[in-house]
Short mmCIF file of C-alpha atoms in Angstrom, two decimals:
data_model
loop_
_atom_site.label_atom_id
_atom_site.label_comp_id
_atom_site.label_asym_id
_atom_site.label_seq_id
_atom_site.Cartn_x
_atom_site.Cartn_y
_atom_site.Cartn_z
CA MET F 1 0.00 0.00 0.00
CA TYR F 2 2.77 2.41 0.84
CA TYR F 3 4.62 1.74 -2.44
CA LYS F 4 1.44 2.20 -4.48
CA TYR F 5 0.63 5.49 -2.78
CA TYR F 6 4.19 6.69 -3.21
CA LYS F 7 4.16 5.85 -6.92
CA ILE F 8 0.84 7.61 -7.52
CA HIS F 9 2.08 10.62 -5.56
CA LEU F 10 5.25 10.81 -7.67
CA LYS F 11 3.20 10.58 -10.84
CA LYS F 12 0.96 13.45 -9.77
CA GLN F 13 3.99 15.47 -8.77
CA PHE F 14 5.64 14.84 -12.15
CA LEU F 15 2.53 15.85 -14.12
CA LEU F 16 2.15 18.99 -12.02
CA LYS F 17 5.82 19.85 -12.60
CA VAL F 18 5.46 19.44 -16.37
CA LYS F 19 2.34 21.62 -16.45
CA PHE F 20 3.88 24.34 -14.28
CA LEU F 21 7.18 24.19 -16.20
CA SER F 22 5.40 24.67 -19.54
CA LEU F 23 3.39 27.53 -18.16
CA PHE F 24 6.44 29.22 -16.60
CA LEU F 25 8.50 28.91 -19.81
CA PHE F 26 5.60 30.43 -21.78
CA LEU F 27 4.87 33.28 -19.39
CA GLY F 28 8.48 34.07 -18.47
CA VAL F 29 8.54 32.60 -14.97
CA ASN F 30 5.69 34.73 -13.60
CA ALA F 31 4.91 33.60 -10.03
CA SER F 32 1.50 35.27 -9.64
CA PHE F 33 -1.14 32.80 -8.51
CA ALA F 34 -4.93 32.84 -8.36
CA LEU F 35 -6.30 35.49 -6.06
CA ASN F 36 -9.22 35.34 -3.75
CA SER F 37 -12.30 37.49 -3.92
CA TYR F 38 -10.90 40.14 -1.55
CA SER F 39 -7.88 40.84 -3.75
CA GLN F 40 -10.06 40.88 -6.85
CA SER F 41 -12.67 43.23 -5.39
CA THR F 42 -10.26 45.59 -3.59
CA PHE F 43 -8.96 48.55 -5.57
CA LEU F 44 -6.18 50.76 -4.24
CA SER F 45 -4.63 54.08 -5.13
CA ILE F 46 -0.89 54.51 -4.54
CA ASN F 47 1.21 57.53 -5.44
CA ALA F 48 4.82 57.05 -4.36
CA LYS F 49 7.78 58.96 -5.76
CA ASN F 50 11.35 57.88 -5.09
CA LYS F 51 10.40 55.70 -2.12
CA THR F 52 11.81 52.34 -1.07
CA ILE F 53 9.86 49.17 -1.78
CA LYS F 54 9.46 48.69 1.99
CA GLU F 55 7.83 52.14 2.32
CA VAL F 56 5.39 51.23 -0.47
CA PHE F 57 4.52 48.05 1.47
CA SER F 58 3.71 50.21 4.51
CA GLU F 59 1.35 52.43 2.49
CA ILE F 60 -0.47 49.39 1.06
CA GLU F 61 -0.90 47.85 4.55
CA LYS F 62 -2.26 51.14 5.95
CA SER F 63 -4.88 51.52 3.21
CA SER F 64 -5.98 47.85 3.06
CA GLU F 65 -6.06 44.58 4.99
CA PHE F 66 -3.11 43.06 3.10
CA ILE F 67 -0.09 41.86 5.12
CA PHE F 68 3.36 41.28 3.55
CA ILE F 69 5.42 38.29 4.73
CA TYR F 70 9.11 38.10 3.85
CA TYR F 71 12.69 37.77 5.08
CA GLU F 72 14.44 41.12 4.87
CA ASP F 73 17.85 39.51 4.39
CA ALA F 74 16.62 37.61 1.33
CA LEU F 75 15.20 40.60 -0.56
CA ASP F 76 16.44 44.01 -1.60
CA LEU F 77 13.67 46.20 -0.19
CA ASN F 78 15.69 49.42 -0.05
CA LYS F 79 15.56 49.91 -3.80
CA LYS F 80 13.99 53.28 -4.69
CA VAL F 81 10.92 53.05 -6.92
CA SER F 82 8.19 55.34 -8.23
CA ILE F 83 4.68 54.05 -8.78
CA ASN F 84 1.40 55.76 -9.58
CA ALA F 85 -1.70 53.58 -9.47
CA SER F 86 -5.29 54.80 -9.27
CA GLY F 87 -8.13 52.37 -8.59
CA GLU F 88 -6.13 49.21 -9.44
CA ASN F 89 -6.18 45.81 -7.78
CA ILE F 90 -3.26 44.41 -5.83
CA THR F 91 -2.03 42.22 -8.70
CA GLU F 92 -1.65 45.15 -11.08
CA ILE F 93 0.12 47.21 -8.42
CA LEU F 94 2.58 44.44 -7.49
CA ASP F 95 3.35 43.68 -11.16
CA LYS F 96 4.35 47.33 -11.62
CA LEU F 97 6.29 47.39 -8.36
CA PHE F 98 8.34 44.22 -9.06
CA GLU F 99 8.73 44.75 -12.81
CA TYR F 100 12.49 45.30 -12.68
CA THR F 101 13.31 43.25 -9.59
CA ASP F 102 13.96 39.59 -8.77
CA ILE F 103 11.01 39.46 -6.34
CA GLN F 104 8.07 37.11 -6.83
CA TYR F 105 4.85 37.02 -4.83
CA ILE F 106 1.99 34.73 -3.88
CA ILE F 107 -1.36 36.05 -2.66
CA SER F 108 -3.38 33.96 -0.23
CA ASP F 109 -6.42 35.61 1.29
CA ARG F 110 -5.00 38.86 2.73
CA GLN F 111 -1.43 37.59 3.05
CA ILE F 112 1.20 38.31 0.41
CA ALA F 113 4.29 36.09 0.63
CA LEU F 114 7.45 37.39 -1.05
CA SER F 115 10.57 35.53 -2.17
CA ARG F 116 13.30 35.70 -4.76
CA LYS F 117 12.63 34.18 -8.15
CA VAL F 118 14.00 30.64 -8.47
CA ASN F 119 15.62 29.46 -11.70
CA ALA F 120 13.20 26.94 -13.28
CA ASP F 121 15.56 25.59 -15.93
CA LEU F 122 15.61 21.82 -15.22
CA SER F 123 18.57 21.25 -17.52
CA ASN F 124 20.87 22.90 -14.96
CA GLU F 125 19.49 21.12 -11.87
CA THR F 126 22.38 18.75 -11.56
CA GLN F 127 24.84 21.63 -11.68
CA GLN F 128 22.85 23.76 -9.24
CA GLY F 129 22.21 21.10 -6.62
CA ILE F 130 19.36 18.87 -5.44
CA ARG F 131 15.74 19.71 -6.18
CA ILE F 132 13.44 19.27 -3.17
CA THR F 133 9.65 19.35 -3.54
CA GLY F 134 6.84 18.88 -1.08
CA THR F 135 3.77 20.30 0.63
CA VAL F 136 3.21 22.36 3.76
CA SER F 137 0.10 21.91 5.92
CA ASP F 138 -1.16 22.62 9.43
CA ASP F 139 -2.01 20.18 12.21
CA SER F 140 -5.39 19.36 10.68
CA GLY F 141 -3.94 18.60 7.24
CA GLU F 142 -5.06 21.84 5.56
CA THR F 143 -2.45 23.10 3.13
CA LEU F 144 -0.78 26.44 3.88
CA PRO F 145 -0.09 28.80 0.99
CA GLY F 146 2.50 31.56 1.29
CA VAL F 147 4.83 29.74 3.72
CA SER F 148 8.36 31.17 3.54
CA ILE F 149 11.00 28.51 2.85
CA MET F 150 14.66 29.50 3.19
CA ILE F 151 17.94 27.60 2.98
CA ARG F 152 19.61 28.29 6.32
CA GLY F 153 22.74 30.37 6.06
CA THR F 154 21.86 31.73 2.61
CA THR F 155 19.52 34.28 1.07
CA THR F 156 17.98 31.67 -1.25
CA GLY F 157 14.36 30.80 -0.68
CA THR F 158 10.88 30.39 -2.06
CA ALA F 159 7.26 30.22 -0.87
CA SER F 160 4.53 27.60 -1.02
CA ASP F 161 1.90 28.14 -3.71
CA SER F 162 -1.88 28.31 -3.37
CA ASN F 163 -2.00 24.53 -2.91
CA GLY F 164 0.69 24.52 -0.23
CA GLU F 165 3.27 22.99 -2.62
CA PHE F 166 6.85 24.16 -3.08
CA SER F 167 9.99 23.39 -5.03
CA ILE F 168 13.52 24.50 -4.18
CA ILE F 169 17.08 23.53 -5.14
CA VAL F 170 19.48 22.93 -2.24
CA PRO F 171 23.29 22.61 -2.43
CA SER F 172 23.60 19.26 -0.63
CA ASP F 173 21.99 16.60 1.59
CA THR F 174 23.17 18.46 4.68
CA SER F 175 21.21 21.61 3.82
CA VAL F 176 18.62 22.78 6.34
CA LEU F 177 15.30 24.24 5.19
CA GLN F 178 13.64 26.83 7.42
CA PHE F 179 9.83 27.01 7.23
CA SER F 180 8.12 30.07 8.73
CA PHE F 181 4.57 31.41 8.58
CA ILE F 182 2.72 33.98 10.64
CA GLY F 183 0.79 32.31 13.45
CA TYR F 184 2.84 29.06 13.29
CA GLN F 185 5.97 27.79 14.97
CA PRO F 186 9.06 27.85 12.71
CA GLU F 187 10.31 24.45 11.49
CA ASN F 188 13.91 23.52 10.63
CA ILE F 189 14.28 20.31 8.55
CA VAL F 190 17.49 18.63 7.40
CA VAL F 191 17.11 17.47 3.79
CA GLY F 192 19.08 14.20 4.12
CA LYS F 193 18.21 11.56 1.53
CA ARG F 194 14.63 12.76 1.09
CA ARG F 195 13.55 14.51 -2.09
CA ILE F 196 9.87 14.93 -1.23
CA LEU F 197 8.89 16.54 2.08
CA ALA F 198 5.55 16.69 3.86
CA VAL F 199 5.86 19.42 6.48
CA ALA F 200 3.23 19.92 9.21
CA MET F 201 3.44 23.24 11.07
CA LYS F 202 2.03 23.78 14.55
CA GLU F 203 -0.19 26.74 15.35
CA VAL F 204 0.76 29.41 17.87
CA VAL F 205 -2.68 30.53 18.98
CA ALA F 206 -1.50 33.80 20.55
CA GLU F 207 -0.03 34.97 17.22
CA ILE F 208 -2.74 33.95 14.75
CA GLY F 209 -4.04 36.79 12.64
CA GLU F 210 -3.91 40.43 13.55
CA VAL F 211 -4.35 40.80 17.28
CA THR F 212 -5.86 43.65 19.26
CA VAL F 213 -5.55 44.48 22.95
CA VAL F 214 -8.84 43.62 24.66
CA ALA F 215 -9.18 44.44 28.36
CA PHE F 216 -6.02 42.88 29.82
CA ALA F 217 -5.40 40.28 27.10
CA THR F 218 -5.36 39.92 23.30
CA GLN F 219 -7.95 38.76 20.81
CA LYS F 220 -8.09 38.16 17.07
CA LYS F 221 -9.17 41.35 15.35
CA GLU F 222 -11.68 39.63 13.04
CA SER F 223 -13.57 38.26 16.06
CA ILE F 224 -14.14 41.69 17.59
CA VAL F 225 -17.56 43.18 16.97
CA SER F 226 -17.00 46.47 18.79
CA SER F 227 -15.91 49.71 17.13
CA ILE F 228 -12.21 50.39 17.62
CA ALA F 229 -10.37 53.43 16.29
CA THR F 230 -6.59 53.24 16.03
CA VAL F 231 -4.58 56.43 15.75
CA ASN F 232 -1.06 56.67 14.40
CA PRO F 233 1.07 58.26 17.17
CA SER F 234 2.65 60.58 14.60
CA GLU F 235 -0.77 62.20 14.08
CA LEU F 236 -0.80 63.21 17.76
CA LYS F 237 2.29 65.38 17.38
CA VAL F 238 0.88 68.91 17.38
CA PRO F 239 2.51 72.24 18.36
CA SER F 240 1.36 71.85 21.94
CA SER F 241 2.74 70.18 25.06
CA ASN F 242 -0.76 68.98 26.00
CA LEU F 243 -1.72 65.68 24.35
CA THR F 244 -5.50 66.18 24.81
CA THR F 245 -5.43 69.21 22.50
CA ALA F 246 -4.53 66.86 19.62
CA PHE F 247 -7.81 64.91 19.76
CA ALA F 248 -10.13 67.43 18.11
CA GLY F 249 -10.64 66.53 14.46
CA LYS F 250 -8.20 63.62 14.56
CA ILE F 251 -10.41 60.78 15.82
CA ALA F 252 -13.88 59.94 14.51
CA GLY F 253 -16.52 59.84 17.23
CA VAL F 254 -14.44 61.83 19.75
CA ILE F 255 -15.63 65.34 20.59
CA ALA F 256 -13.04 67.59 22.24
CA TYR F 257 -13.24 71.21 23.30
CA GLN F 258 -10.68 73.42 25.01
CA ARG F 259 -11.86 76.08 27.47
CA SER F 260 -8.55 77.91 27.92
CA GLY F 261 -5.10 78.15 26.40
CA GLU F 262 -3.44 79.26 29.63
CA PRO F 263 -0.43 77.07 30.54
CA GLY F 264 -1.48 74.60 33.20
CA GLN F 265 -5.18 75.19 32.50
CA ASP F 266 -5.25 74.08 28.86
CA ASN F 267 -6.58 70.52 29.25
CA ALA F 268 -9.22 69.74 26.64
CA ASP F 269 -12.47 68.13 27.78
CA PHE F 270 -13.50 65.25 25.55
CA PHE F 271 -16.08 62.51 25.37
CA ILE F 272 -16.70 59.57 23.05
CA ARG F 273 -19.93 59.28 21.04
CA GLY F 274 -21.92 61.56 23.31
CA VAL F 275 -22.46 61.54 27.06
CA THR F 276 -23.94 58.37 28.54
CA THR F 277 -23.79 59.47 32.20
CA PHE F 278 -25.89 62.45 33.32
CA GLY F 279 -26.21 64.44 36.52
CA THR F 280 -23.22 64.34 38.83
CA GLY F 281 -21.76 61.18 37.28
CA LYS F 282 -18.48 61.28 35.35
CA ALA F 283 -18.73 61.48 31.57
CA ASP F 284 -15.01 61.00 31.01
CA PRO F 285 -13.88 57.85 29.20
CA LEU F 286 -11.85 55.20 30.96
CA ILE F 287 -8.15 55.91 30.32
CA LEU F 288 -5.64 53.04 30.53
CA ILE F 289 -1.94 53.72 30.01
CA ASP F 290 -0.01 50.44 29.95
CA ASN F 291 -3.11 48.78 31.50
CA VAL F 292 -3.09 51.18 34.47
CA GLU F 293 -6.14 53.40 34.99
CA LEU F 294 -5.12 57.07 35.03
CA SER F 295 -6.81 60.46 34.73
CA SER F 296 -7.14 62.80 31.79
CA SER F 297 -4.49 65.02 33.42
CA ASP F 298 -2.02 62.13 33.29
CA LEU F 299 -2.92 61.58 29.65
CA SER F 300 -2.43 65.26 28.84
CA ARG F 301 1.15 65.13 30.16
CA LEU F 302 2.10 62.06 28.12
CA SER F 303 4.65 62.77 25.38
CA PRO F 304 3.60 61.61 21.88
CA ASP F 305 7.19 60.42 21.33
CA ASP F 306 6.68 57.77 24.05
CA ILE F 307 3.47 56.30 22.54
CA ALA F 308 3.66 52.99 20.67
CA SER F 309 -0.08 52.54 20.05
CA PHE F 310 -3.21 54.59 20.70
CA SER F 311 -6.67 52.98 20.41
CA ILE F 312 -10.20 53.94 21.40
CA LEU F 313 -13.11 51.58 22.11
CA LYS F 314 -16.18 53.57 21.20
CA ASP F 315 -19.34 51.50 21.66
CA ALA F 316 -21.21 49.56 24.35
CA ALA F 317 -19.07 46.47 23.86
CA ALA F 318 -16.43 48.23 25.96
CA THR F 319 -18.77 47.87 28.94
CA ALA F 320 -18.64 44.08 28.61
CA LEU F 321 -14.85 44.18 28.78
CA TYR F 322 -14.27 46.85 31.41
CA GLY F 323 -17.53 47.02 33.32
CA ALA F 324 -19.48 50.19 34.11
CA ARG F 325 -16.33 52.34 33.91
CA GLY F 326 -16.19 51.58 30.19
CA ALA F 327 -19.69 52.94 29.52
CA ASN F 328 -18.27 56.25 28.27
CA GLY F 329 -15.69 54.60 26.04
CA VAL F 330 -12.13 53.44 26.68
CA ILE F 331 -8.81 54.97 25.64
CA LEU F 332 -5.98 52.43 25.46
CA VAL F 333 -2.41 53.72 25.32
CA THR F 334 0.69 51.56 25.14
CA THR F 335 4.10 53.14 25.59
CA LYS F 336 7.20 52.13 23.67
CA GLU F 337 9.44 49.23 24.66
CA GLY F 338 13.06 48.47 23.92
CA ARG F 339 13.98 46.11 21.10
CA GLU F 340 16.86 43.73 20.76
CA GLY F 341 19.75 45.38 18.98
CA LYS F 342 22.20 48.25 19.20
CA VAL F 343 21.49 51.39 21.18
CA SER F 344 19.13 53.71 19.34
CA VAL F 345 19.14 57.41 20.23
CA SER F 346 16.33 59.75 19.25
CA PHE F 347 16.14 63.49 19.88
CA ARG F 348 13.49 66.05 18.93
CA PHE F 349 13.33 69.79 19.66
CA GLU F 350 10.51 72.16 18.73
CA ASN F 351 9.93 75.87 19.05
CA SER F 352 6.47 77.26 18.38
CA LEU F 353 4.52 80.50 18.48
CA SER F 354 1.32 80.73 20.51
CA ALA F 355 -1.25 83.50 20.10
CA PRO F 356 -4.93 84.01 20.99
CA VAL F 357 -7.27 82.81 18.25
CA LYS F 358 -9.71 85.63 18.99
CA ASN F 359 -9.56 88.99 20.78
CA ILE F 360 -12.29 91.28 22.09
CA GLU F 361 -12.10 94.76 20.65
CA ILE F 362 -12.14 97.44 23.38
CA SER F 363 -13.16 101.05 22.81
CA ASP F 364 -10.55 103.77 23.22
CA PRO F 365 -10.63 105.94 26.43
CA LEU F 366 -12.37 108.94 24.79
CA THR F 367 -15.12 106.77 23.33
CA PHE F 368 -15.42 105.04 26.71
CA MET F 369 -16.03 108.40 28.48
CA LYS F 370 -18.62 109.57 25.95
CA LEU F 371 -20.53 106.27 25.95
CA HIS F 372 -20.43 106.16 29.76
CA ASN F 373 -22.01 109.64 29.93
CA GLU F 374 -24.63 108.62 27.37
CA SER F 375 -25.58 105.47 29.26
CA VAL F 376 -26.12 107.49 32.46
CA ARG F 377 -28.28 110.08 30.67
CA THR F 378 -30.52 107.50 29.01
CA ARG F 379 -31.25 105.77 32.31
CA ASP F 380 -31.59 108.82 34.59
CA PRO F 381 -31.74 112.24 32.89
CA LEU F 382 -31.48 113.99 36.28
CA ALA F 383 -28.31 112.14 37.38
CA SER F 384 -24.93 113.84 37.22
CA ILE F 385 -22.72 112.65 34.40
CA PRO F 386 -19.41 110.90 35.34
CA TYR F 387 -17.16 112.97 33.07
CA SER F 388 -17.38 116.70 32.38
CA ASP F 389 -16.94 118.17 28.93
CA SER F 390 -13.77 119.96 30.06
CA SER F 391 -12.28 116.64 31.21
CA ILE F 392 -12.99 115.07 27.83
CA ALA F 393 -11.61 118.13 26.01
CA ALA F 394 -8.41 118.08 28.08
CA ARG F 395 -7.76 114.48 27.02
CA GLU F 396 -8.52 115.30 23.40
CA GLU F 397 -5.92 118.05 23.59
CA GLY F 398 -3.38 115.68 25.18
CA ARG F 399 -2.77 117.63 28.37
CA ASN F 400 -0.90 116.36 31.44
CA PRO F 401 -1.22 112.50 31.26
CA TYR F 402 -0.89 112.19 35.04
CA VAL F 403 -3.90 114.49 35.60
CA TYR F 404 -5.86 113.34 32.56
CA PRO F 405 -4.78 109.68 32.05
CA MET F 406 -5.82 107.53 29.10
CA ILE F 407 -4.66 103.93 29.59
CA ASP F 408 -4.98 100.99 27.18
CA TRP F 409 -4.76 98.30 29.85
CA LYS F 410 -4.99 95.45 27.38
CA ASP F 411 -2.11 96.67 25.24
CA MET F 412 -0.04 97.43 28.34
CA LEU F 413 -0.53 94.11 30.15
CA PHE F 414 -0.72 91.57 27.29
CA LYS F 415 1.53 90.60 24.37
CA ASP F 416 0.32 89.54 20.94
CA TYR F 417 2.11 86.16 21.05
CA THR F 418 4.56 84.07 23.03
CA MET F 419 7.22 81.42 22.36
CA ASN F 420 7.07 77.82 23.64
CA GLN F 421 9.71 75.08 23.56
CA ARG F 422 9.54 71.29 23.67
CA ALA F 423 12.33 68.69 23.72
CA ASN F 424 12.40 64.89 23.92
CA MET F 425 15.29 62.42 24.03
CA SER F 426 15.06 58.63 24.22
CA LEU F 427 17.42 55.66 24.37
CA SER F 428 16.37 52.12 23.47
CA GLY F 429 18.02 48.79 22.83
CA GLY F 430 18.91 45.59 24.62
CA GLY F 431 19.75 41.94 24.16
CA LYS F 432 17.95 38.63 24.30
CA VAL F 433 17.54 38.75 28.08
CA ALA F 434 16.78 42.43 28.76
CA ARG F 435 15.45 45.32 26.68
CA TYR F 436 15.03 48.94 27.73
CA TYR F 437 13.44 52.21 26.67
CA VAL F 438 14.39 55.37 28.58
CA ALA F 439 13.01 58.80 27.69
CA LEU F 440 13.32 62.34 29.03
CA SER F 441 10.98 65.19 28.05
CA TYR F 442 10.99 68.92 28.77
CA ASN F 443 8.23 71.38 27.91
CA ARG F 444 8.26 75.11 28.53
CA ASP F 445 4.98 76.99 28.08
CA ASN F 446 4.85 80.76 28.52
CA GLY F 447 1.90 83.09 29.00
CA ILE F 448 1.24 86.31 27.07
CA LEU F 449 1.52 88.73 30.00
CA SER F 450 3.90 91.60 29.33
CA VAL F 451 6.91 92.05 31.60
CA ASP F 452 8.04 95.61 32.22
CA PRO F 453 11.85 95.86 32.00
CA VAL F 454 11.83 97.92 35.22
CA ASN F 455 10.41 94.95 37.11
CA SER F 456 12.78 93.05 39.34
CA PHE F 457 10.73 89.88 38.82
CA ASN F 458 8.98 87.96 36.04
CA ASN F 459 5.24 88.44 36.39
CA ASN F 460 4.43 86.36 33.31
CA ILE F 461 3.04 82.80 33.45
CA GLN F 462 5.70 80.13 32.95
CA LEU F 463 5.12 76.39 33.24
CA ASN F 464 8.07 74.00 33.04
CA LYS F 465 7.24 70.29 32.73
CA TYR F 466 9.81 67.55 33.26
CA SER F 467 8.91 63.95 32.38
CA VAL F 468 10.93 60.76 32.74
CA ARG F 469 9.99 57.25 31.62
CA SER F 470 11.78 53.92 31.95
CA ASN F 471 10.35 50.73 30.39
CA VAL F 472 12.37 47.57 31.00
CA ASN F 473 11.50 44.05 29.83
CA LEU F 474 13.32 41.04 31.28
CA ASN F 475 13.02 37.44 30.04
CA LEU F 476 13.03 35.45 33.28
CA THR F 477 12.40 32.17 31.44
CA LYS F 478 11.42 31.16 27.92
CA THR F 479 7.75 31.65 28.79
CA THR F 480 7.91 34.33 31.50
CA GLU F 481 8.61 38.02 30.97
CA LEU F 482 8.91 40.70 33.64
CA ALA F 483 7.88 44.20 32.54
CA VAL F 484 8.85 47.17 34.73
CA ARG F 485 7.23 50.55 34.00
CA VAL F 486 8.44 53.64 35.86
CA SER F 487 7.34 57.15 34.94
CA GLY F 488 7.13 60.54 36.60
CA THR F 489 6.07 64.08 35.73
CA PHE F 490 7.16 67.21 37.58
CA ASP F 491 5.62 70.67 37.14
CA ASP F 492 7.28 73.98 37.98
CA TYR F 493 4.72 76.82 37.75
CA GLN F 494 5.05 80.54 38.29
CA GLY F 495 2.50 83.24 37.55
CA PRO F 496 0.10 85.76 39.06
CA ILE F 497 -1.85 84.91 42.21
CA THR F 498 -5.03 85.01 40.17
CA SER F 499 -5.26 83.03 36.95
CA GLY F 500 -4.62 84.40 33.49
CA ALA F 501 -8.36 84.39 32.83
CA ASP F 502 -8.95 86.58 35.90
CA MET F 503 -6.28 88.98 34.70
CA TYR F 504 -8.03 89.30 31.34
CA ASN F 505 -11.39 89.90 33.02
CA ASN F 506 -9.83 92.60 35.21
CA VAL F 507 -8.45 94.32 32.13
CA LEU F 508 -11.88 94.39 30.50
CA LYS F 509 -13.44 95.90 33.63
CA ALA F 510 -10.65 98.39 34.48
CA ASN F 511 -11.46 102.09 34.01
CA PRO F 512 -9.03 103.51 31.38
CA VAL F 513 -9.27 107.16 32.59
CA LEU F 514 -9.49 106.89 36.37
CA PHE F 515 -5.77 106.97 37.23
CA PRO F 516 -2.39 106.61 35.50
CA ALA F 517 -0.82 103.17 35.39
CA THR F 518 2.59 104.35 36.67
CA PHE F 519 4.36 107.52 37.73
CA ALA F 520 7.76 108.65 36.54
CA PRO F 521 10.25 108.71 39.44
CA ASP F 522 10.87 112.17 40.89
CA GLU F 523 14.01 113.35 42.66
CA THR F 524 13.04 111.52 45.85
CA ASN F 525 12.34 108.16 44.14
CA LYS F 526 14.88 108.17 41.31
CA TYR F 527 16.89 105.33 42.87
CA ASN F 528 13.93 102.97 43.42
CA ASP F 529 14.35 99.59 41.68
CA HIS F 530 10.61 99.00 41.28
CA ILE F 531 7.73 100.58 39.41
CA LEU F 532 5.90 103.49 41.01
CA PHE F 533 2.38 102.22 40.45
CA GLY F 534 -0.53 104.61 39.99
CA ASN F 535 -3.83 104.73 41.92
#
């Protein structure tokens, strides 16, 4: 029975080889296989100029559900290409992309396996080495298309076709074939005397498919029925040291509004898909940073450079995962971790201008006096008016400013704009046992209060924020990892006793003609090192 099966199997393999060989010789060794309905019905638009092939892969993955599987060492993905495709399917795009390269591809569902083109000329097989054929399947016997097959120690490899079959030429019997596929444990097989291999790969359940953080675990993305919005951390980098100010207009379903731009008081209030808790209950979403519940103030101080992923659970399914605290939505933030490799240093410095988006126009002092008199007359014709005609005339003529003052409090106490600075530096790296990510951040936000050069102190608002973060991952055993997360934020604030908003309200209510703002020093006070205030 075994011999009969083996003979039939060899016959089928031979016929398949002849058919594929004829087809390859006719088409010029084109390794594009039959696509599924998703790849046929999905049309993409890509416009890339002078970008690497790897960068084009990233754009395709962002705008679709396709995932590229490859060994970087086996392919030249740093080659610069230019491609312009509008409303084309994935096959047409990849044919253009790989037109002048030695890369071949196989599409299976949403996975695209890449490998180098293998010489199919059978007449040179004996000179090249030993041809090995076979099939790749999972534990249940289902064939696996798109499995990467590499000869260990070389950059030569191929991938299994849509039927899970493969063919590769190895140098000798001692060659080792490495089989790898997303969601499955890698397999290393010594060729030996075998020429036909049947490889069964074992599933790794925790890595199957695209996974998403759910509560305090992971789950396959296709099995999630709730609405999840994922934001690229680079989109959260705005000219502000407050992370919550970056939400407005960036995330669908999230409504954010900022009440003040004053440093230290500039947190934006936000809620997800409306307010589900009324009365005195909290309407804020549940905020988890590295699976630790924190407040919106903690989120506002988080540096975008430290964020690895930012997701929002927006519907009622979040309640099933996090309980009643998830009724208003959940914000999930994961900070960066160190990766195995050499030390990587990153530094970013920004300088920005900050100015009010809207100002209230205030009448000049003369108009103020005339309108004040008019308002008194219209309400009580018998009442005495606040300002006499001679007082108004004296100001029109520009007489003694200490006797007849005209003060523009707003222009005197506030600037048109201010300058803010932000800096971030991080170190990451590690080995097989320990990996680290260490970051330092500094933000300096200034107010728009004017500082008189005569002052011996700075009366303007100034908020200095210092943040430090240390993420360390240790492999205690092959199956146990210890993650240590340490972070701290320190604020150094100086400013007026009342808030900046109170200062602005006082300016609007201050009488511009009641008294002079300051007096010039006379002979008695000429050596004073402070302002001689009016009133």
